[in-house]
């Protein structure tokens, strides 16, 4: 049995040699990439999934059970990525050698020489789900309390209210407090906008009582 | 639409034939190299098969590959495919029955594929002995059974163009004669019979309308417009056919399709012809030699769609359906019923072949126009009256609007909305997109809704060639800024039939109405290049300037060159000479008093490329604005940008002496012809996508050595000091300092573009379309060539990010979310009235439109801004302050009384 196969092989090699000698073209065998996409059972929508080999050099369509075949691929190194708007799959690099042996490894753009082998036939599982949207900021009362600035402000207010109560009612301190209070009093030299308006329109029949 | 599958954009995805079955269809693509079966229900694949070997051609074969696909008439579940030298059979269940290779030579070409119940027959032309070799292969296993040969008078190309196959017949037209060659189907009878049909003049086309194992119908079209239909009937128990002419009178431009249905008594023949905006149909039943039961239908088309390009007539469950593809790319489905024909589907498939895009601002509203008018006029008195009258009219219109609102309410809301759609909004966000498609249809599209405002079809349209792509110049002749005059746009295209003739069409972008004064079909010169004048001439219109093949410059409409171009700033023009692979710069000298409308160009520089081929050039967007002349560094010094507006990027390709392919990128100054930047990349594959803006360039390519997509970013700087702070001149002796960095991209690139804003203050983002369907917005800061390898505090102060080779893409920066768009060919960006906002329009197979905010929304309120809270809190504060004032005064008086 094996003899026959060897014989056949030899014969076909002969044919290839003879044909290539007569024509200027040479024959290159083509191979098939196989794999499977595994989706979570509740969202079995394969309709918008595409399998891209080298960013669209070959494009595959999944079968009903999630498996896919991409046939007619010559030997070489390719990146197989599964492309879906609702799922993220990790791409895989596959190397098909001249004899048609297929080896799969993880994609590493930064160190292309580094090899992390993966299983073949390929198996794509959902890595994560893409998040296209930023969460809209919503106004919530709890946010207000967690804000450090608000916390700081409340602490200040509390201390402002509490401190005078805690302080001893000493004469000198009272005086000092009076002075600080003076800081918040409006500056008498500063022109008041109401005064300016009154002067401009000359409205008041009622005279403002003079200040003491 | 239920589902859609997008195949490869390359040769492998090109569909050769689709064979329809009950549950699924078998699609043969890649010139007969792949067969796949897709289910009708959900579009999922059932099986896929491909040829097991391929030819790797050592010498570039110029003759295109030839492929024939037939369904075996005697065994409908079997499909035979002949692809150049490969003959294979698949069953509709996805089983590869057999595959054999037929040796071919330059003198031996496989041309015809026929099938019988027992054999698959290949007709191959031996051009040495002028014989057609007919080889019989067993249908079961592909074993060669026997072969014969017959004399053949056509060459390979003619055989393909003039011959068709049908059952076991080969039909060839030879001038006014149609030869019918009967290929014997069994091994017993080997003589080939040839019969002839005479036509009245030269036969242009043979079309097979219907084919079955016992009957066939063909159509013969002569160049004098005569069309004849022949019916073929198989003789009993032989492989020979009888034929007779059907008695039918037809118009010269009509199309024919035949439908059969089990329920129908015979076959129905449909004759369709397009006449301006009308489609006429005649449906008849074929009855022996005559047609009976002729019924006529006609359907008014919504617009001019040109001639019919494809017609299919089918009867589905007693419904007569006609599917048409028109010359303008429209897909039509028309239902024929007793009460007349009805157009049930119309899709503008032309929109998937956009080649040029321009945007126009919408017109000002009447009130906005009045405000503009208010400040017009000369002299004190007229200005005053104008102002008063316009303000009075504003007041009146305001009251009228109020009245209208109270009396009519919401009744004419729709109408008002429609009117409002064509009026410019407050921030000039909504615009009109003018798109030109490769079939010659021009569309006006409203950006806010994506609705098509108008369409114009130019039947004799052919685009210009522009390096390796097609291109149609589309210009703003008059912008929307001149509210008293309607805006105008012009397109320039070649004639489909005589490529040296140039047409100019000028139209109003709001309505699509042609402006006949500025529309012509005859220019007395052959156009090499066309561009727009820098100055408006009459009525704010710019003119077109043409460079002809004798390097002479002309204006259209003819006006003196001194009026079209500035006489103070010298004009330089560059042209590309394809035969010499050289860019040539010309100087145009214009005398102010000169009234000439055309003049010769003087050559001033020449840059030629040896051993490399220019594959593309890229110019910056005309709307590109540079806001700041420099970058403030961390130490408070300024690094000045080299912002040369005359730069173009040139991409060349070649193979060096070590047989290594390379790609070169140059920045060429088109005024002086000097090269400001040159980069060489070895083992790199095009296409190279380029963005050129301000003082920087970003381009992407595929690195074959590391098998990844990469981007290179370069910036040009004048240095610490600026040579001339007021104006830039290409003649200034500035040697720009170049900084470059390369980055790795996570995906491939279909197209890239940079965002455009009105003043250029907003930071730039790069919009990238990827083959997997995403449109990604990446901040330019990530591509910044000044990203340091180790971050110093000074760099941090400047806002630089540390260099990492990989550009990470966050899914939040995908601007089309999960609405993936495929095969994008170009991206168009436009500024809006808001500095923060840029408009993005991506086109290709799919269209996508959105607004992006590269520096976030800094000049407008958020969508969810709560006006109520702000309003009520303001009111509360006002009220509160009054109350507080009252209390304070009471408090004061009380204090005073103490």
Tab-separated table of C-alpha atoms in Angstrom, chain B residues 153-496:
chain	number	residue	atom	x	y	z
B	153	UNK	CA	-9.431	31.036	-37.559
B	154	UNK	CA	-9.574	33.400	-34.563
B	155	UNK	CA	-6.771	34.403	-32.244
B	156	UNK	CA	-7.088	34.002	-28.476
B	157	UNK	CA	-8.351	37.509	-27.744
B	158	UNK	CA	-10.916	37.483	-30.530
B	159	UNK	CA	-12.108	34.058	-29.511
B	160	UNK	CA	-12.897	35.319	-26.053
B	161	UNK	CA	-14.582	38.500	-27.198
B	162	UNK	CA	-16.560	37.174	-30.116
B	163	UNK	CA	-17.476	33.676	-29.067
B	164	UNK	CA	-19.915	32.249	-26.568
B	165	UNK	CA	-20.670	28.730	-25.523
B	166	UNK	CA	-24.044	27.131	-25.099
B	167	UNK	CA	-24.677	23.488	-24.312
B	168	UNK	CA	-22.486	21.741	-26.847
B	169	UNK	CA	-22.343	24.671	-29.233
B	170	UNK	CA	-19.716	27.330	-29.726
B	171	UNK	CA	-21.085	30.458	-31.344
B	172	UNK	CA	-18.655	32.839	-32.982
B	173	UNK	CA	-19.266	36.009	-34.894
B	174	UNK	CA	-17.128	36.770	-37.866
B	175	UNK	CA	-18.067	40.110	-39.342
B	176	UNK	CA	-21.602	39.640	-40.627
B	177	UNK	CA	-21.649	35.907	-40.150
B	178	UNK	CA	-22.429	33.814	-37.127
B	179	UNK	CA	-20.780	30.422	-37.065
B	180	UNK	CA	-22.443	27.701	-35.047
B	181	UNK	CA	-19.981	24.958	-34.236
B	182	UNK	CA	-21.513	21.788	-32.906
B	183	UNK	CA	-19.180	19.823	-30.692
B	184	UNK	CA	-20.109	16.129	-30.656
B	185	UNK	CA	-21.083	14.867	-27.266
B	186	UNK	CA	-20.347	11.187	-27.590
B	187	UNK	CA	-17.269	9.290	-28.642
B	188	UNK	CA	-19.090	7.480	-31.438
B	189	UNK	CA	-19.733	10.491	-33.561
B	190	UNK	CA	-16.710	12.723	-33.951
B	191	UNK	CA	-17.386	14.984	-36.868
B	192	UNK	CA	-17.786	18.633	-36.042
B	193	UNK	CA	-20.515	20.451	-37.873
B	194	UNK	CA	-20.416	24.130	-38.631
B	195	UNK	CA	-23.354	26.128	-39.832
B	196	UNK	CA	-23.739	29.835	-40.495
B	197	UNK	CA	-26.300	32.536	-40.029
B	198	UNK	CA	-25.988	35.682	-42.103
B	199	UNK	CA	-26.700	39.018	-40.570
B	200	UNK	CA	-27.291	42.236	-42.439
B	201	UNK	CA	-24.129	43.891	-41.130
B	202	UNK	CA	-21.260	43.362	-38.683
B	203	UNK	CA	-22.301	41.481	-35.565
B	204	UNK	CA	-21.513	43.347	-32.391
B	205	UNK	CA	-22.779	41.059	-29.710
B	206	UNK	CA	-24.070	37.571	-29.123
B	207	UNK	CA	-25.977	37.025	-25.938
B	208	UNK	CA	-27.418	33.812	-24.608
B	209	UNK	CA	-30.812	34.595	-23.186
B	210	UNK	CA	-31.942	31.171	-22.150
B	211	UNK	CA	-30.279	27.817	-21.944
B	212	UNK	CA	-31.601	24.386	-21.112
B	213	UNK	CA	-30.789	20.866	-22.222
B	214	UNK	CA	-33.353	20.918	-24.984
B	215	UNK	CA	-34.018	24.563	-25.837
B	216	UNK	CA	-31.976	27.732	-26.037
B	217	UNK	CA	-32.555	31.289	-27.132
B	218	UNK	CA	-29.852	33.650	-28.332
B	219	UNK	CA	-29.749	37.265	-29.375
B	220	UNK	CA	-27.607	38.690	-32.142
B	221	UNK	CA	-27.023	42.395	-32.297
B	222	UNK	CA	-25.540	44.023	-35.384
B	223	UNK	CA	-23.795	47.360	-35.510
B	224	UNK	CA	-26.564	48.882	-37.599
B	225	UNK	CA	-28.900	48.449	-34.671
B	226	UNK	CA	-30.647	45.356	-35.961
B	227	UNK	CA	-31.399	42.761	-33.327
B	228	UNK	CA	-32.450	39.214	-34.088
B	229	UNK	CA	-33.478	36.425	-31.794
B	230	UNK	CA	-32.958	32.791	-32.646
B	231	UNK	CA	-34.458	29.831	-30.967
B	232	UNK	CA	-32.565	26.550	-30.840
B	233	UNK	CA	-34.239	23.189	-30.381
B	234	UNK	CA	-32.375	19.980	-29.865
B	235	UNK	CA	-32.983	17.209	-32.340
B	236	UNK	CA	-34.164	13.990	-30.810
B	237	UNK	CA	-31.436	11.525	-29.830
B	238	UNK	CA	-28.622	13.442	-31.497
B	239	UNK	CA	-26.313	16.195	-30.365
B	240	UNK	CA	-27.441	18.501	-33.138
B	241	UNK	CA	-29.676	21.514	-32.904
B	242	UNK	CA	-32.304	23.076	-35.123
B	243	UNK	CA	-32.714	26.793	-35.080
B	244	UNK	CA	-35.219	29.279	-36.309
B	245	UNK	CA	-35.585	33.020	-36.080
B	246	UNK	CA	-38.207	34.479	-33.824
B	247	UNK	CA	-40.389	37.028	-35.460
B	248	UNK	CA	-39.901	40.016	-33.258
B	249	UNK	CA	-39.440	43.695	-33.978
B	250	UNK	CA	-37.179	45.529	-31.582
B	251	UNK	CA	-35.693	48.890	-30.969
B	252	UNK	CA	-31.962	49.172	-31.281
B	253	UNK	CA	-31.314	50.121	-27.649
B	254	UNK	CA	-33.541	47.536	-26.061
B	255	UNK	CA	-32.507	44.774	-23.719
B	256	UNK	CA	-34.007	41.303	-23.632
B	257	UNK	CA	-34.455	38.849	-20.818
B	258	UNK	CA	-36.315	35.559	-20.643
B	259	UNK	CA	-38.019	33.989	-17.670
B	260	UNK	CA	-39.383	30.508	-17.216
B	261	UNK	CA	-41.562	29.261	-14.462
B	262	UNK	CA	-43.234	25.931	-13.866
B	263	UNK	CA	-46.603	27.634	-13.697
B	264	UNK	CA	-46.132	29.423	-16.972
B	265	UNK	CA	-47.235	27.749	-20.120
B	266	UNK	CA	-44.162	28.731	-22.090
B	267	UNK	CA	-41.342	31.153	-21.712
B	268	UNK	CA	-41.949	34.806	-21.310
B	269	UNK	CA	-39.733	37.243	-23.085
B	270	UNK	CA	-39.235	40.754	-21.811
B	271	UNK	CA	-38.029	43.597	-23.927
B	272	UNK	CA	-36.933	46.684	-22.047
B	273	UNK	CA	-35.727	50.021	-23.324
B	274	UNK	CA	-34.824	53.263	-21.626
B	275	UNK	CA	-36.062	56.476	-23.097
B	276	UNK	CA	-35.075	59.629	-21.221
B	277	UNK	CA	-36.763	59.204	-17.874
B	278	UNK	CA	-39.018	56.398	-18.942
B	279	UNK	CA	-38.609	52.647	-19.022
B	280	UNK	CA	-40.721	50.710	-21.489
B	281	UNK	CA	-41.378	46.998	-21.190
B	282	UNK	CA	-43.010	44.547	-23.551
B	283	UNK	CA	-43.772	41.104	-22.182
B	284	UNK	CA	-44.745	38.332	-24.569
B	285	UNK	CA	-45.022	34.580	-24.547
B	286	UNK	CA	-42.846	32.646	-26.959
B	287	UNK	CA	-45.017	30.447	-29.068
B	288	UNK	CA	-43.200	28.415	-31.701
B	289	UNK	CA	-41.996	31.108	-34.068
B	290	UNK	CA	-44.051	34.051	-33.034
B	291	UNK	CA	-44.793	35.989	-29.948
B	292	UNK	CA	-48.254	36.121	-28.497
B	293	UNK	CA	-49.986	37.893	-25.652
B	294	UNK	CA	-47.834	40.972	-25.853
B	295	UNK	CA	-48.408	43.385	-23.006
B	296	UNK	CA	-46.752	46.730	-22.633
B	297	UNK	CA	-45.820	48.536	-19.485
B	298	UNK	CA	-44.007	51.740	-18.820
B	299	UNK	CA	-42.618	53.275	-15.710
B	300	UNK	CA	-41.610	56.867	-15.047
B	301	UNK	CA	-38.190	57.081	-13.438
B	302	UNK	CA	-37.558	59.732	-10.802
B	303	UNK	CA	-34.466	60.951	-12.639
B	304	UNK	CA	-32.310	60.428	-15.685
B	305	UNK	CA	-30.375	57.199	-15.231
B	306	UNK	CA	-28.911	56.711	-18.684
B	307	UNK	CA	-29.034	53.432	-20.539
B	308	UNK	CA	-29.767	49.966	-19.203
B	309	UNK	CA	-26.613	48.024	-18.369
B	310	UNK	CA	-28.071	44.817	-17.045
B	311	UNK	CA	-31.524	43.314	-17.113
B	312	UNK	CA	-32.973	40.260	-15.448
B	313	UNK	CA	-36.563	39.190	-15.638
B	314	UNK	CA	-37.961	36.635	-13.254
B	315	UNK	CA	-41.320	35.325	-12.200
B	316	UNK	CA	-41.448	34.595	-8.488
B	317	UNK	CA	-44.705	33.137	-7.179
B	318	UNK	CA	-46.695	34.650	-10.032
B	319	UNK	CA	-45.140	38.056	-9.465
B	320	UNK	CA	-43.295	39.416	-12.431
B	321	UNK	CA	-40.153	41.174	-11.284
B	322	UNK	CA	-37.650	43.063	-13.398
B	323	UNK	CA	-34.242	43.856	-11.961
B	324	UNK	CA	-32.147	46.445	-13.729
B	325	UNK	CA	-28.782	48.054	-13.326
B	326	UNK	CA	-28.629	51.410	-14.998
B	327	UNK	CA	-25.682	53.281	-16.417
B	328	UNK	CA	-25.575	55.590	-13.391
B	329	UNK	CA	-25.166	52.655	-11.016
B	330	UNK	CA	-28.782	52.615	-9.844
B	331	UNK	CA	-30.314	49.319	-8.870
B	332	UNK	CA	-33.981	49.123	-9.795
B	333	UNK	CA	-36.577	46.486	-9.087
B	334	UNK	CA	-39.840	46.911	-10.939
B	335	UNK	CA	-42.966	44.882	-10.389
B	336	UNK	CA	-45.190	44.247	-13.369
B	337	UNK	CA	-48.830	43.740	-12.506
B	338	UNK	CA	-52.149	43.925	-14.290
B	339	UNK	CA	-52.642	47.502	-13.235
B	340	UNK	CA	-49.262	48.580	-14.588
B	341	UNK	CA	-45.632	48.636	-13.638
B	342	UNK	CA	-44.474	49.864	-10.280
B	343	UNK	CA	-41.008	50.841	-9.118
B	344	UNK	CA	-40.567	49.032	-5.811
B	345	UNK	CA	-36.851	49.509	-5.143
B	346	UNK	CA	-34.337	52.145	-6.152
B	347	UNK	CA	-30.862	52.246	-4.652
B	348	UNK	CA	-28.127	54.630	-5.686
B	349	UNK	CA	-25.274	52.141	-5.750
B	350	UNK	CA	-23.138	54.842	-7.340
B	351	UNK	CA	-22.581	56.252	-3.856
B	352	UNK	CA	-20.118	53.435	-3.200
B	353	UNK	CA	-17.773	54.752	-5.891
B	354	UNK	CA	-17.156	58.314	-4.715
B	355	UNK	CA	-13.943	59.833	-6.044
B	356	UNK	CA	-14.190	63.543	-5.195
B	357	UNK	CA	-15.785	65.336	-2.257
B	358	UNK	CA	-16.238	69.025	-1.500
B	359	UNK	CA	-18.301	70.749	1.162
B	360	UNK	CA	-20.289	73.915	0.791
B	361	UNK	CA	-21.606	76.135	3.547
B	362	UNK	CA	-25.342	76.542	3.557
B	363	UNK	CA	-26.886	79.855	2.613
B	364	UNK	CA	-27.612	82.521	5.198
B	365	UNK	CA	-31.167	82.776	6.418
B	366	UNK	CA	-33.213	85.811	5.426
B	367	UNK	CA	-32.732	87.447	8.810
B	368	UNK	CA	-28.996	86.784	8.721
B	369	UNK	CA	-28.906	88.266	5.234
B	370	UNK	CA	-30.728	91.391	6.383
B	371	UNK	CA	-28.171	91.874	9.114
B	372	UNK	CA	-25.459	91.628	6.458
B	373	UNK	CA	-27.331	94.139	4.309
B	374	UNK	CA	-27.626	96.554	7.198
B	375	UNK	CA	-23.968	97.440	6.968
B	376	UNK	CA	-23.860	97.856	3.214
B	377	UNK	CA	-24.425	101.080	1.327
B	378	UNK	CA	-22.366	104.175	0.821
B	379	UNK	CA	-22.905	107.650	2.124
B	380	UNK	CA	-24.292	108.621	5.465
B	381	UNK	CA	-27.891	109.010	4.482
B	382	UNK	CA	-28.292	105.752	2.590
B	383	UNK	CA	-26.587	103.869	5.411
B	384	UNK	CA	-28.975	105.390	7.897
B	385	UNK	CA	-32.100	104.606	5.877
B	386	UNK	CA	-30.902	101.105	5.192
B	387	UNK	CA	-30.353	100.495	8.827
B	388	UNK	CA	-33.711	101.832	9.905
B	389	UNK	CA	-35.609	99.992	7.165
B	390	UNK	CA	-33.895	96.691	7.867
B	391	UNK	CA	-34.581	96.997	11.560
B	392	UNK	CA	-38.213	97.801	10.901
B	393	UNK	CA	-38.515	94.814	8.602
B	394	UNK	CA	-36.909	92.616	11.257
B	395	UNK	CA	-39.475	93.801	13.734
B	396	UNK	CA	-42.324	93.177	11.306
B	397	UNK	CA	-41.109	89.682	10.470
B	398	UNK	CA	-40.784	88.939	14.172
B	399	UNK	CA	-44.411	89.906	14.763
B	400	UNK	CA	-45.516	87.981	11.697
B	401	UNK	CA	-43.734	84.903	13.020
B	402	UNK	CA	-45.424	85.301	16.376
B	403	UNK	CA	-48.800	85.652	14.682
B	404	UNK	CA	-48.092	82.587	12.562
B	405	UNK	CA	-47.141	80.607	15.627
B	406	UNK	CA	-50.373	81.499	17.396
B	407	UNK	CA	-52.701	80.989	14.468
B	408	UNK	CA	-51.242	77.893	12.766
B	409	UNK	CA	-49.379	76.194	15.559
B	410	UNK	CA	-47.680	72.990	14.501
B	411	UNK	CA	-49.550	72.575	11.256
B	412	UNK	CA	-46.863	73.624	8.806
B	413	UNK	CA	-44.023	72.491	11.000
B	414	UNK	CA	-42.765	69.980	8.432
B	415	UNK	CA	-42.533	72.597	5.759
B	416	UNK	CA	-40.647	74.943	8.055
B	417	UNK	CA	-38.273	72.149	9.041
B	418	UNK	CA	-37.538	71.460	5.411
B	419	UNK	CA	-36.838	75.113	4.782
B	420	UNK	CA	-34.691	75.314	7.873
B	421	UNK	CA	-32.597	72.381	6.671
B	422	UNK	CA	-31.219	74.499	3.844
B	423	UNK	CA	-30.378	77.480	6.002
B	424	UNK	CA	-27.118	77.855	7.796
B	425	UNK	CA	-27.303	77.128	11.497
B	426	UNK	CA	-25.833	79.317	14.176
B	427	UNK	CA	-22.438	77.600	14.258
B	428	UNK	CA	-22.246	76.577	10.602
B	429	UNK	CA	-22.201	72.905	11.584
B	430	UNK	CA	-24.473	71.673	8.822
B	431	UNK	CA	-23.228	71.753	5.285
B	432	UNK	CA	-23.824	70.346	1.829
B	433	UNK	CA	-21.509	67.626	0.602
B	434	UNK	CA	-20.971	67.512	-3.139
B	435	UNK	CA	-19.757	64.065	-4.136
B	436	UNK	CA	-18.681	62.958	-7.599
B	437	UNK	CA	-18.806	59.243	-8.342
B	438	UNK	CA	-16.778	57.327	-10.890
B	439	UNK	CA	-19.855	56.566	-13.012
B	440	UNK	CA	-20.518	60.266	-13.537
B	441	UNK	CA	-23.285	60.885	-11.071
B	442	UNK	CA	-22.989	63.927	-8.830
B	443	UNK	CA	-24.908	64.089	-5.567
B	444	UNK	CA	-25.704	66.897	-3.172
B	445	UNK	CA	-26.016	65.482	0.329
B	446	UNK	CA	-27.192	67.318	3.430
B	447	UNK	CA	-24.877	66.542	6.318
B	448	UNK	CA	-27.382	66.751	9.158
B	449	UNK	CA	-29.610	64.007	7.798
B	450	UNK	CA	-27.583	62.290	5.101
B	451	UNK	CA	-30.496	62.905	2.760
B	452	UNK	CA	-29.838	63.381	-0.925
B	453	UNK	CA	-30.907	66.863	-1.998
B	454	UNK	CA	-30.319	66.466	-5.692
B	455	UNK	CA	-28.572	64.224	-8.217
B	456	UNK	CA	-27.150	64.947	-11.625
B	457	UNK	CA	-26.037	62.324	-14.065
B	458	UNK	CA	-23.514	63.053	-16.822
B	459	UNK	CA	-23.695	60.100	-19.223
B	460	UNK	CA	-20.469	60.673	-21.149
B	461	UNK	CA	-18.350	60.942	-18.028
B	462	UNK	CA	-14.832	59.591	-17.596
B	463	UNK	CA	-12.506	60.615	-14.759
B	464	UNK	CA	-8.916	61.773	-15.155
B	465	UNK	CA	-6.062	59.518	-14.212
B	466	UNK	CA	-4.000	60.709	-11.306
B	467	UNK	CA	-0.962	58.531	-10.650
B	468	UNK	CA	-2.446	55.143	-9.812
B	469	UNK	CA	-5.939	56.377	-9.050
B	470	UNK	CA	-8.770	58.206	-10.754
B	471	UNK	CA	-9.580	61.772	-10.000
B	472	UNK	CA	-12.157	64.414	-10.902
B	473	UNK	CA	-11.290	68.051	-10.204
B	474	UNK	CA	-14.094	69.689	-8.225
B	475	UNK	CA	-13.823	73.391	-7.420
B	476	UNK	CA	-15.574	76.137	-5.499
B	477	UNK	CA	-16.074	78.709	-8.229
B	478	UNK	CA	-18.011	80.998	-5.944
B	479	UNK	CA	-18.356	80.341	-2.246
B	480	UNK	CA	-21.471	80.812	-0.147
B	481	UNK	CA	-20.001	83.941	1.453
B	482	UNK	CA	-21.484	86.197	-1.240
B	483	UNK	CA	-25.090	86.090	-0.176
B	484	UNK	CA	-26.293	88.159	-3.104
B	485	UNK	CA	-24.987	85.573	-5.574
B	486	UNK	CA	-25.705	81.884	-5.450
B	487	UNK	CA	-22.624	79.713	-4.916
B	488	UNK	CA	-21.179	77.754	-7.812
B	489	UNK	CA	-19.155	74.580	-8.149
B	490	UNK	CA	-17.399	73.198	-11.210
B	491	UNK	CA	-16.309	69.737	-12.178
B	492	UNK	CA	-13.944	68.940	-15.000
B	493	UNK	CA	-14.024	65.526	-16.649
B	494	UNK	CA	-13.063	63.753	-19.806
B	495	UNK	CA	-15.334	62.401	-22.459
B	496	UNK	CA	-15.951	58.676	-22.195
